[in-house]
GROMACS .gro file of C-alpha atoms in nm:
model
  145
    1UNK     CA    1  14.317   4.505   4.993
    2UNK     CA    2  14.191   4.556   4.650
    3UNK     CA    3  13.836   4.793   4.782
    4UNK     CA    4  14.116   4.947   5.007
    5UNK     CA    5  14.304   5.059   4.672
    6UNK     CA    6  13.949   5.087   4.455
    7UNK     CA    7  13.826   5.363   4.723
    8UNK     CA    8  14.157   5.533   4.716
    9UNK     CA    9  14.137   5.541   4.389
   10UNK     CA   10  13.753   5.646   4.348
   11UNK     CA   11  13.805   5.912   4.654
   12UNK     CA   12  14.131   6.035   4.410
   13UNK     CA   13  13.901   6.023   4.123
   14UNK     CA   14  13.633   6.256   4.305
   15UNK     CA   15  13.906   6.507   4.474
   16UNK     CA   16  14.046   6.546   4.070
   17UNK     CA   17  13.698   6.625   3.958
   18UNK     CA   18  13.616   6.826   4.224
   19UNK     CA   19  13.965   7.057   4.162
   20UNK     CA   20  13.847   7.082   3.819
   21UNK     CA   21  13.466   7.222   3.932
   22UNK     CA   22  13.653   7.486   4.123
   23UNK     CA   23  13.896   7.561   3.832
   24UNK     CA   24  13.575   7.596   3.541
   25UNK     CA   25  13.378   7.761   3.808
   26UNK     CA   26  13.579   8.037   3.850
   27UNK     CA   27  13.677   8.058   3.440
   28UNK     CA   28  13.320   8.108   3.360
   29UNK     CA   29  13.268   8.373   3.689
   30UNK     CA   30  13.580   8.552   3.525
   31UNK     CA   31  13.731   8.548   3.929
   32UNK     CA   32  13.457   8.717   4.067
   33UNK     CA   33  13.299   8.543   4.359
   34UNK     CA   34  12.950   8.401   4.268
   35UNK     CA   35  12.720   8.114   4.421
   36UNK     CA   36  12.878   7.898   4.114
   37UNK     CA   37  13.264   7.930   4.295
   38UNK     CA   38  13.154   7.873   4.636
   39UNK     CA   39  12.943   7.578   4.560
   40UNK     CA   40  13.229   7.448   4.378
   41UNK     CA   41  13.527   7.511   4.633
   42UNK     CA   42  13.251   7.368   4.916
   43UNK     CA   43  13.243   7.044   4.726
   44UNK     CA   44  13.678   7.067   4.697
   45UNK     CA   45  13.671   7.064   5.052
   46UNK     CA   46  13.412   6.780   5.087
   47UNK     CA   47  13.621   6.599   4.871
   48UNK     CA   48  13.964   6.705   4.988
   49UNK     CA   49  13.787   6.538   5.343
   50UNK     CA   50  13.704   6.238   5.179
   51UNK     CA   51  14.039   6.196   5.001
   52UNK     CA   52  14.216   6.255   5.308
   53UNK     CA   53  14.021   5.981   5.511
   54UNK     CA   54  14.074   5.761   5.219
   55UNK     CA   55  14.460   5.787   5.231
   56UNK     CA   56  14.447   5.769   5.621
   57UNK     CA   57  14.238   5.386   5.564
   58UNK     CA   58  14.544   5.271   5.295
   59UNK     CA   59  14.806   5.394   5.553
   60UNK     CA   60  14.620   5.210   5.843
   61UNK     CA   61  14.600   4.895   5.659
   62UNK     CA   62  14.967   4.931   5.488
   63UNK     CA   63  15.118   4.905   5.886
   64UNK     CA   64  14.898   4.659   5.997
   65UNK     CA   65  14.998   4.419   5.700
   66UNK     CA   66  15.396   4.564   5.810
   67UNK     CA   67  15.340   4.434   6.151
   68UNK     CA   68  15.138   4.107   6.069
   69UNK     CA   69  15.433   4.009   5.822
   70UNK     CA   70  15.688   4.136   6.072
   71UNK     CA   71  15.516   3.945   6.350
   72UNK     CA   72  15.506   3.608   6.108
   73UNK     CA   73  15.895   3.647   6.020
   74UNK     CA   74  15.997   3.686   6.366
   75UNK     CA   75  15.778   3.336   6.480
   76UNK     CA   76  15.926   3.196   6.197
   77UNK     CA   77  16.279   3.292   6.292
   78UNK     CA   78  16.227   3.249   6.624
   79UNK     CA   79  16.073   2.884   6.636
   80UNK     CA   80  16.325   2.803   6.331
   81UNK     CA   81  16.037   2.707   6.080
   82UNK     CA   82  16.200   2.876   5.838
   83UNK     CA   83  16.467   2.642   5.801
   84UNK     CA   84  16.439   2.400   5.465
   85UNK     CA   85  16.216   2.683   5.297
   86UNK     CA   86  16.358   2.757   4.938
   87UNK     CA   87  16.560   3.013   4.922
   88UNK     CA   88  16.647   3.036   5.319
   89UNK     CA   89  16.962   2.956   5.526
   90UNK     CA   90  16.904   2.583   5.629
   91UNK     CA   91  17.114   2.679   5.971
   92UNK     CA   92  16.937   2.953   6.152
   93UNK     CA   93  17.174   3.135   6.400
   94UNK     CA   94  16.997   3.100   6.680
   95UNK     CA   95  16.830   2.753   6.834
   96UNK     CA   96  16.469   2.787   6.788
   97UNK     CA   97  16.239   2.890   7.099
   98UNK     CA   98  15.877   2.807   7.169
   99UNK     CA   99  15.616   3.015   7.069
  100UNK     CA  100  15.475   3.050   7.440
  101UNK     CA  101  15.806   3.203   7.528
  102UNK     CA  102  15.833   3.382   7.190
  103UNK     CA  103  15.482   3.542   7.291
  104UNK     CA  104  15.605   3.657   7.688
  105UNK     CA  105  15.949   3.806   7.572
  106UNK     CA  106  15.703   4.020   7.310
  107UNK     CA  107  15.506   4.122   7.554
  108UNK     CA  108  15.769   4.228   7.770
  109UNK     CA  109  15.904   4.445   7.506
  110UNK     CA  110  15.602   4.594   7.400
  111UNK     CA  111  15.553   4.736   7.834
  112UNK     CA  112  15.889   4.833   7.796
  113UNK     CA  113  15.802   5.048   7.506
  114UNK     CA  114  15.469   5.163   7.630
  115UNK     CA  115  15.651   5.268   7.986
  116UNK     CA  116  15.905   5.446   7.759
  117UNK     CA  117  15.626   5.624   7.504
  118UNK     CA  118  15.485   5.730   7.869
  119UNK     CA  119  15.813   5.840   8.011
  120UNK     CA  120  15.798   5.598   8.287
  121UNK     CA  121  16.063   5.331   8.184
  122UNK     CA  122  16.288   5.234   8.524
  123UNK     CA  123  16.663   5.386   8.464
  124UNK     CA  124  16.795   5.063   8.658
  125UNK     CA  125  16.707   4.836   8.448
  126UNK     CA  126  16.436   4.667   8.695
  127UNK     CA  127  16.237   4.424   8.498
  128UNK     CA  128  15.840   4.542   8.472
  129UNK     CA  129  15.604   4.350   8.657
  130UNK     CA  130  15.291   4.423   8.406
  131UNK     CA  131  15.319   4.081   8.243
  132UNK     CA  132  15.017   3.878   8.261
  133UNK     CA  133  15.168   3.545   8.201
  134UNK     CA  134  15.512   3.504   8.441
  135UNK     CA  135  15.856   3.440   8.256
  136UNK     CA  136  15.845   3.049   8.253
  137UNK     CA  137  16.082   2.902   8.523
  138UNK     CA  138  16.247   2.649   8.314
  139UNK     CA  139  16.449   2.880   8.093
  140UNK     CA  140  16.732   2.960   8.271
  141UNK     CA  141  16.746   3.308   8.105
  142UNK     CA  142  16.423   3.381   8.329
  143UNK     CA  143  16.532   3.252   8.633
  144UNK     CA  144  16.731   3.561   8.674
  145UNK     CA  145  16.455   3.794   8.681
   0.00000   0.00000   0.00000
């Protein structure tokens, strides 16, 4: 995380400088167009580039972390591990499931939102039969489907 914020920071640094180039570049050209003010506003956009990938890396890495710690608090909840941490409800609402079925109702949700991205979700409400792993037989919840 902390060369993820140092190159945001450096390709900030850069853009700034650059901005300025551009700014004393065409001060000293008294806003006529020279060599001087394109070479400078060249470099802005170089830099503009570089800033822009920069902030597109933090943003990347900020939802992955979202999704990794959203991920983690829904195992947690789900397999009731986070009963008896400080701070936490000792009686979690819901008895705890296993992590193998934790992982097949997530994957299930994730086709359902891919065939929905794609416009291809069934309007009956007809399970999808992408899974690669089966619903497990002994949950009665399964059976159904």
């Amino acid at each position: 995380m902390d060369s993820i914020v140092d190159s945001l920071s450096s390709a900030y640094q850069e853009f700034l400088a650059a901005a300025a180039s551009v700014l004393e570049a065409r001060e000293v050209s008294g806003a006529q167009k020279i060599a001087a003010t394109d070479a400078a506003l060249e470099n802005f956009k170089q830099h503009w580039e570089l800033f822009r990938v920069a902030c597109d890396q933090a943003e990347e890495f900020v939802e992955s972390v979202k999704q990794r710690i959203g991920s983690e608090c829904l195992v947690d909840e789900a397999t009731g591990s986070t009963a008896g941490k400080p701070g936490q409800a000792a009686t979690p609402a819901l008895p705890p499931i296993s992590a193998v079925r934790l992982e097949q109702m997530s994957k299930a949700v994730r086709w359902l939102v891919i065939e929905l991205q794609n416009g291809t979700g069934t309007a009956g409400g007809v399970a999808h039969t992408h899974s690669a792993a089966p619903f497990d037989a002994r949950f009665s919840e399964d059976a159904a489907q």
